[in-house]
Amino acid sequence: MRGMRTILRTWTGTALVLTAAALSGCGDADSPEQQVRAVISAIEVAAEERDVSGLMQHVSKNYRDGDGNGPDDASRYVRGYFIANQSIHLLTRVEEVQFLSSEEARANVLVGMVGREAAASGAWDLAADLYEFDVALLREGDEWKVTYARWNRQ
């Protein structure tokens, strides 16, 4: 049991270090790229804390995914995922951020997800997956919001 905790702490620590390194390597803290990366980091933190409202505050009211789901559908999906996985650890790497205009960005993000299913809370069973996310963000006022997301399991 202690070995598993060490692995999870190491992985979580690595995720935080990689996120900090990715954010620190982007120049000006107020640049649009830095702001987009900060939103992605905030989404990661909210997901690990299983904070639905914290995660959804970064999703636009105009959000649509590849299947036509809106923000309410996304919120229900996130709630279900959090119920099914009582422990969530993410390893996130922003592969690329592109700006189509000063108000619109696209990001490609790789996310390693490790979760412990609710039914396996006392067991060694972990669910681990790697996903690639393509995300569109728009500046809404002074905040960047996710307007579109598509993901594929790797």
mmCIF file of N, CA and C in Angstrom, residues 71-138:
data_model
loop_
_atom_site.group_PDB
_atom_site.id
_atom_site.type_symbol
_atom_site.label_atom_id
_atom_site.label_comp_id
_atom_site.label_asym_id
_atom_site.label_seq_id
_atom_site.Cartn_x
_atom_site.Cartn_y
_atom_site.Cartn_z
ATOM 1 N N PRO A 71 -22.805 22.584 -22.557
ATOM 2 C CA PRO A 71 -22.188 22.677 -21.221
ATOM 3 C C PRO A 71 -22.920 21.871 -20.149
ATOM 4 N N ASP A 72 -24.248 21.789 -20.219
ATOM 5 C CA ASP A 72 -24.978 20.989 -19.226
ATOM 6 C C ASP A 72 -24.643 19.512 -19.368
ATOM 7 N N ASP A 73 -24.543 19.054 -20.616
ATOM 8 C CA ASP A 73 -24.171 17.657 -20.860
ATOM 9 C C ASP A 73 -22.754 17.394 -20.346
ATOM 10 N N ALA A 74 -21.846 18.333 -20.605
ATOM 11 C CA ALA A 74 -20.460 18.176 -20.149
ATOM 12 C C ALA A 74 -20.407 18.120 -18.627
ATOM 13 N N SER A 75 -21.181 18.956 -17.969
ATOM 14 C CA SER A 75 -21.213 18.963 -16.507
ATOM 15 C C SER A 75 -21.717 17.626 -15.961
ATOM 16 N N ARG A 76 -22.769 17.074 -16.580
ATOM 17 C CA ARG A 76 -23.278 15.770 -16.144
ATOM 18 C C ARG A 76 -22.232 14.674 -16.359
ATOM 19 N N TYR A 77 -21.530 14.725 -17.486
ATOM 20 C CA TYR A 77 -20.493 13.738 -17.774
ATOM 21 C C TYR A 77 -19.388 13.801 -16.712
ATOM 22 N N VAL A 78 -18.955 15.022 -16.400
ATOM 23 C CA VAL A 78 -17.889 15.213 -15.400
ATOM 24 C C VAL A 78 -18.353 14.692 -14.037
ATOM 25 N N ARG A 79 -19.577 15.010 -13.646
ATOM 26 C CA ARG A 79 -20.110 14.513 -12.372
ATOM 27 C C ARG A 79 -20.088 12.977 -12.338
ATOM 28 N N GLY A 80 -20.532 12.361 -13.428
ATOM 29 C CA GLY A 80 -20.540 10.902 -13.497
ATOM 30 C C GLY A 80 -19.144 10.323 -13.398
ATOM 31 N N TYR A 81 -18.182 10.958 -14.071
ATOM 32 C CA TYR A 81 -16.796 10.490 -14.010
ATOM 33 C C TYR A 81 -16.260 10.594 -12.589
ATOM 34 N N PHE A 82 -16.584 11.697 -11.911
ATOM 35 C CA PHE A 82 -16.117 11.876 -10.538
ATOM 36 C C PHE A 82 -16.764 10.877 -9.587
ATOM 37 N N ILE A 83 -18.024 10.524 -9.831
ATOM 38 C CA ILE A 83 -18.685 9.516 -9.002
ATOM 39 C C ILE A 83 -18.039 8.154 -9.222
ATOM 40 N N ALA A 84 -17.760 7.843 -10.479
ATOM 41 C CA ALA A 84 -17.179 6.535 -10.811
ATOM 42 C C ALA A 84 -15.726 6.419 -10.369
ATOM 43 N N ASN A 85 -15.013 7.534 -10.288
ATOM 44 C CA ASN A 85 -13.586 7.534 -9.938
ATOM 45 C C ASN A 85 -13.371 8.407 -8.709
ATOM 46 N N GLN A 86 -13.226 7.760 -7.577
ATOM 47 C CA GLN A 86 -13.099 8.479 -6.312
ATOM 48 C C GLN A 86 -11.734 9.133 -6.123
ATOM 49 N N SER A 87 -10.778 8.739 -6.905
ATOM 50 C CA SER A 87 -9.433 9.301 -6.822
ATOM 51 C C SER A 87 -8.951 9.534 -8.252
ATOM 52 N N ILE A 88 -8.564 10.770 -8.562
ATOM 53 C CA ILE A 88 -8.155 11.123 -9.920
ATOM 54 C C ILE A 88 -6.794 11.813 -9.870
ATOM 55 N N HIS A 89 -5.892 11.313 -10.699
ATOM 56 C CA HIS A 89 -4.571 11.923 -10.827
ATOM 57 C C HIS A 89 -4.295 12.108 -12.313
ATOM 58 N N LEU A 90 -3.817 13.296 -12.672
ATOM 59 C CA LEU A 90 -3.584 13.625 -14.073
ATOM 60 C C LEU A 90 -2.129 14.000 -14.307
ATOM 61 N N LEU A 91 -1.650 13.627 -15.456
ATOM 62 C CA LEU A 91 -0.349 14.069 -15.940
ATOM 63 C C LEU A 91 -0.643 14.744 -17.272
ATOM 64 N N THR A 92 -0.480 16.065 -17.314
ATOM 65 C CA THR A 92 -0.891 16.865 -18.463
ATOM 66 C C THR A 92 0.305 17.482 -19.157
ATOM 67 N N ARG A 93 0.292 17.397 -20.483
ATOM 68 C CA ARG A 93 1.341 18.052 -21.266
ATOM 69 C C ARG A 93 0.685 18.798 -22.424
ATOM 70 N N VAL A 94 0.873 20.108 -22.440
ATOM 71 C CA VAL A 94 0.370 20.926 -23.543
ATOM 72 C C VAL A 94 1.346 20.765 -24.692
ATOM 73 N N GLU A 95 0.879 20.120 -25.758
ATOM 74 C CA GLU A 95 1.729 19.871 -26.922
ATOM 75 C C GLU A 95 1.885 21.119 -27.774
ATOM 76 N N GLU A 96 0.788 21.868 -27.918
ATOM 77 C CA GLU A 96 0.816 23.016 -28.819
ATOM 78 C C GLU A 96 -0.328 23.968 -28.489
ATOM 79 N N VAL A 97 -0.053 25.257 -28.617
ATOM 80 C CA VAL A 97 -1.090 26.287 -28.533
ATOM 81 C C VAL A 97 -0.943 27.145 -29.776
ATOM 82 N N GLN A 98 -2.031 27.280 -30.526
ATOM 83 C CA GLN A 98 -2.044 28.109 -31.734
ATOM 84 C C GLN A 98 -3.113 29.180 -31.571
ATOM 85 N N PHE A 99 -2.846 30.345 -32.128
ATOM 86 C CA PHE A 99 -3.818 31.430 -32.078
ATOM 87 C C PHE A 99 -4.311 31.715 -33.483
ATOM 88 N N LEU A 100 -5.630 31.552 -33.670
ATOM 89 C CA LEU A 100 -6.249 31.840 -34.959
ATOM 90 C C LEU A 100 -6.518 33.333 -35.082
ATOM 91 N N SER A 101 -6.659 33.991 -33.939
ATOM 92 C CA SER A 101 -6.806 35.443 -33.843
ATOM 93 C C SER A 101 -6.436 35.816 -32.411
ATOM 94 N N SER A 102 -6.516 37.098 -32.095
ATOM 95 C CA SER A 102 -6.188 37.509 -30.726
ATOM 96 C C SER A 102 -7.248 37.054 -29.724
ATOM 97 N N GLU A 103 -8.387 36.585 -30.234
ATOM 98 C CA GLU A 103 -9.493 36.180 -29.371
ATOM 99 C C GLU A 103 -9.782 34.683 -29.410
ATOM 100 N N GLU A 104 -9.061 33.918 -30.245
ATOM 101 C CA GLU A 104 -9.358 32.495 -30.407
ATOM 102 C C GLU A 104 -8.081 31.675 -30.413
ATOM 103 N N ALA A 105 -8.076 30.607 -29.606
ATOM 104 C CA ALA A 105 -6.903 29.735 -29.504
ATOM 105 C C ALA A 105 -7.322 28.281 -29.656
ATOM 106 N N ARG A 106 -6.369 27.489 -30.108
ATOM 107 C CA ARG A 106 -6.525 26.035 -30.183
ATOM 108 C C ARG A 106 -5.365 25.426 -29.412
ATOM 109 N N ALA A 107 -5.655 24.388 -28.651
ATOM 110 C CA ALA A 107 -4.610 23.711 -27.888
ATOM 111 C C ALA A 107 -4.720 22.207 -28.096
ATOM 112 N N ASN A 108 -3.578 21.572 -28.176
ATOM 113 C CA ASN A 108 -3.493 20.116 -28.235
ATOM 114 C C ASN A 108 -2.844 19.693 -26.922
ATOM 115 N N VAL A 109 -3.547 18.851 -26.156
ATOM 116 C CA VAL A 109 -3.101 18.495 -24.815
ATOM 117 C C VAL A 109 -3.142 16.980 -24.654
ATOM 118 N N LEU A 110 -2.043 16.410 -24.170
ATOM 119 C CA LEU A 110 -2.017 14.992 -23.813
ATOM 120 C C LEU A 110 -2.262 14.882 -22.312
ATOM 121 N N VAL A 111 -3.157 13.964 -21.942
ATOM 122 C CA VAL A 111 -3.507 13.804 -20.533
ATOM 123 C C VAL A 111 -3.453 12.328 -20.163
ATOM 124 N N GLY A 112 -2.574 12.012 -19.224
ATOM 125 C CA GLY A 112 -2.554 10.687 -18.624
ATOM 126 C C GLY A 112 -3.468 10.728 -17.416
ATOM 127 N N MET A 113 -4.450 9.834 -17.375
ATOM 128 C CA MET A 113 -5.428 9.806 -16.277
ATOM 129 C C MET A 113 -5.289 8.507 -15.500
ATOM 130 N N VAL A 114 -5.171 8.650 -14.195
ATOM 131 C CA VAL A 114 -5.190 7.492 -13.312
ATOM 132 C C VAL A 114 -6.314 7.720 -12.318
ATOM 133 N N GLY A 115 -7.229 6.767 -12.253
ATOM 134 C CA GLY A 115 -8.347 6.880 -11.329
ATOM 135 C C GLY A 115 -8.564 5.582 -10.594
ATOM 136 N N ARG A 116 -9.121 5.695 -9.427
ATOM 137 C CA ARG A 116 -9.505 4.520 -8.656
ATOM 138 C C ARG A 116 -11.022 4.501 -8.651
ATOM 139 N N GLU A 117 -11.568 3.423 -9.178
ATOM 140 C CA GLU A 117 -13.022 3.306 -9.250
ATOM 141 C C GLU A 117 -13.610 3.198 -7.854
ATOM 142 N N ALA A 118 -14.813 3.732 -7.703
ATOM 143 C CA ALA A 118 -15.464 3.752 -6.393
ATOM 144 C C ALA A 118 -15.590 2.356 -5.798
ATOM 145 N N ALA A 119 -15.925 1.377 -6.615
ATOM 146 C CA ALA A 119 -16.105 0.006 -6.124
ATOM 147 C C ALA A 119 -14.787 -0.634 -5.695
ATOM 148 N N ALA A 120 -13.662 -0.062 -6.137
ATOM 149 C CA ALA A 120 -12.351 -0.645 -5.841
ATOM 150 C C ALA A 120 -11.570 0.198 -4.852
ATOM 151 N N SER A 121 -12.258 0.970 -4.024
ATOM 152 C CA SER A 121 -11.570 1.905 -3.144
ATOM 153 C C SER A 121 -10.594 1.237 -2.181
ATOM 154 N N GLY A 122 -10.810 -0.023 -1.841
ATOM 155 C CA GLY A 122 -9.897 -0.715 -0.942
ATOM 156 C C GLY A 122 -8.968 -1.667 -1.666
ATOM 157 N N ALA A 123 -9.028 -1.682 -2.980
ATOM 158 C CA ALA A 123 -8.239 -2.632 -3.766
ATOM 159 C C ALA A 123 -7.092 -1.925 -4.467
ATOM 160 N N TRP A 124 -6.265 -2.699 -5.119
ATOM 161 C CA TRP A 124 -5.126 -2.173 -5.867
ATOM 162 C C TRP A 124 -5.503 -1.789 -7.291
ATOM 163 N N ASP A 125 -6.749 -2.033 -7.667
ATOM 164 C CA ASP A 125 -7.180 -1.789 -9.037
ATOM 165 C C ASP A 125 -7.169 -0.292 -9.358
ATOM 166 N N LEU A 126 -6.424 0.049 -10.384
ATOM 167 C CA LEU A 126 -6.395 1.421 -10.879
ATOM 168 C C LEU A 126 -6.787 1.395 -12.348
ATOM 169 N N ALA A 127 -7.490 2.432 -12.771
ATOM 170 C CA ALA A 127 -7.816 2.589 -14.186
ATOM 171 C C ALA A 127 -6.907 3.686 -14.730
ATOM 172 N N ALA A 128 -6.113 3.364 -15.745
ATOM 173 C CA ALA A 128 -5.193 4.338 -16.322
ATOM 174 C C ALA A 128 -5.424 4.424 -17.827
ATOM 175 N N ASP A 129 -5.462 5.644 -18.338
ATOM 176 C CA ASP A 129 -5.681 5.884 -19.758
ATOM 177 C C ASP A 129 -4.888 7.104 -20.197
ATOM 178 N N LEU A 130 -4.587 7.144 -21.493
ATOM 179 C CA LEU A 130 -3.945 8.305 -22.103
ATOM 180 C C LEU A 130 -4.896 8.852 -23.153
ATOM 181 N N TYR A 131 -5.166 10.155 -23.072
ATOM 182 C CA TYR A 131 -6.066 10.820 -24.011
ATOM 183 C C TYR A 131 -5.351 11.992 -24.676
ATOM 184 N N GLU A 132 -5.753 12.243 -25.920
ATOM 185 C CA GLU A 132 -5.322 13.445 -26.623
ATOM 186 C C GLU A 132 -6.552 14.341 -26.763
ATOM 187 N N PHE A 133 -6.445 15.574 -26.278
ATOM 188 C CA PHE A 133 -7.524 16.538 -26.343
ATOM 189 C C PHE A 133 -7.173 17.624 -27.345
ATOM 190 N N ASP A 134 -8.117 17.938 -28.223
ATOM 191 C CA ASP A 134 -8.037 19.127 -29.066
ATOM 192 C C ASP A 134 -9.089 20.072 -28.524
ATOM 193 N N VAL A 135 -8.647 21.246 -28.110
ATOM 194 C CA VAL A 135 -9.510 22.182 -27.401
ATOM 195 C C VAL A 135 -9.486 23.531 -28.107
ATOM 196 N N ALA A 136 -10.661 24.142 -28.232
ATOM 197 C CA ALA A 136 -10.772 25.513 -28.748
ATOM 198 C C ALA A 136 -11.187 26.402 -27.584
ATOM 199 N N LEU A 137 -10.550 27.549 -27.499
ATOM 200 C CA LEU A 137 -10.867 28.513 -26.453
ATOM 201 C C LEU A 137 -11.121 29.870 -27.093
ATOM 202 N N LEU A 138 -12.071 30.611 -26.532
ATOM 203 C CA LEU A 138 -12.349 31.979 -26.955
ATOM 204 C C LEU A 138 -12.190 32.893 -25.755
#
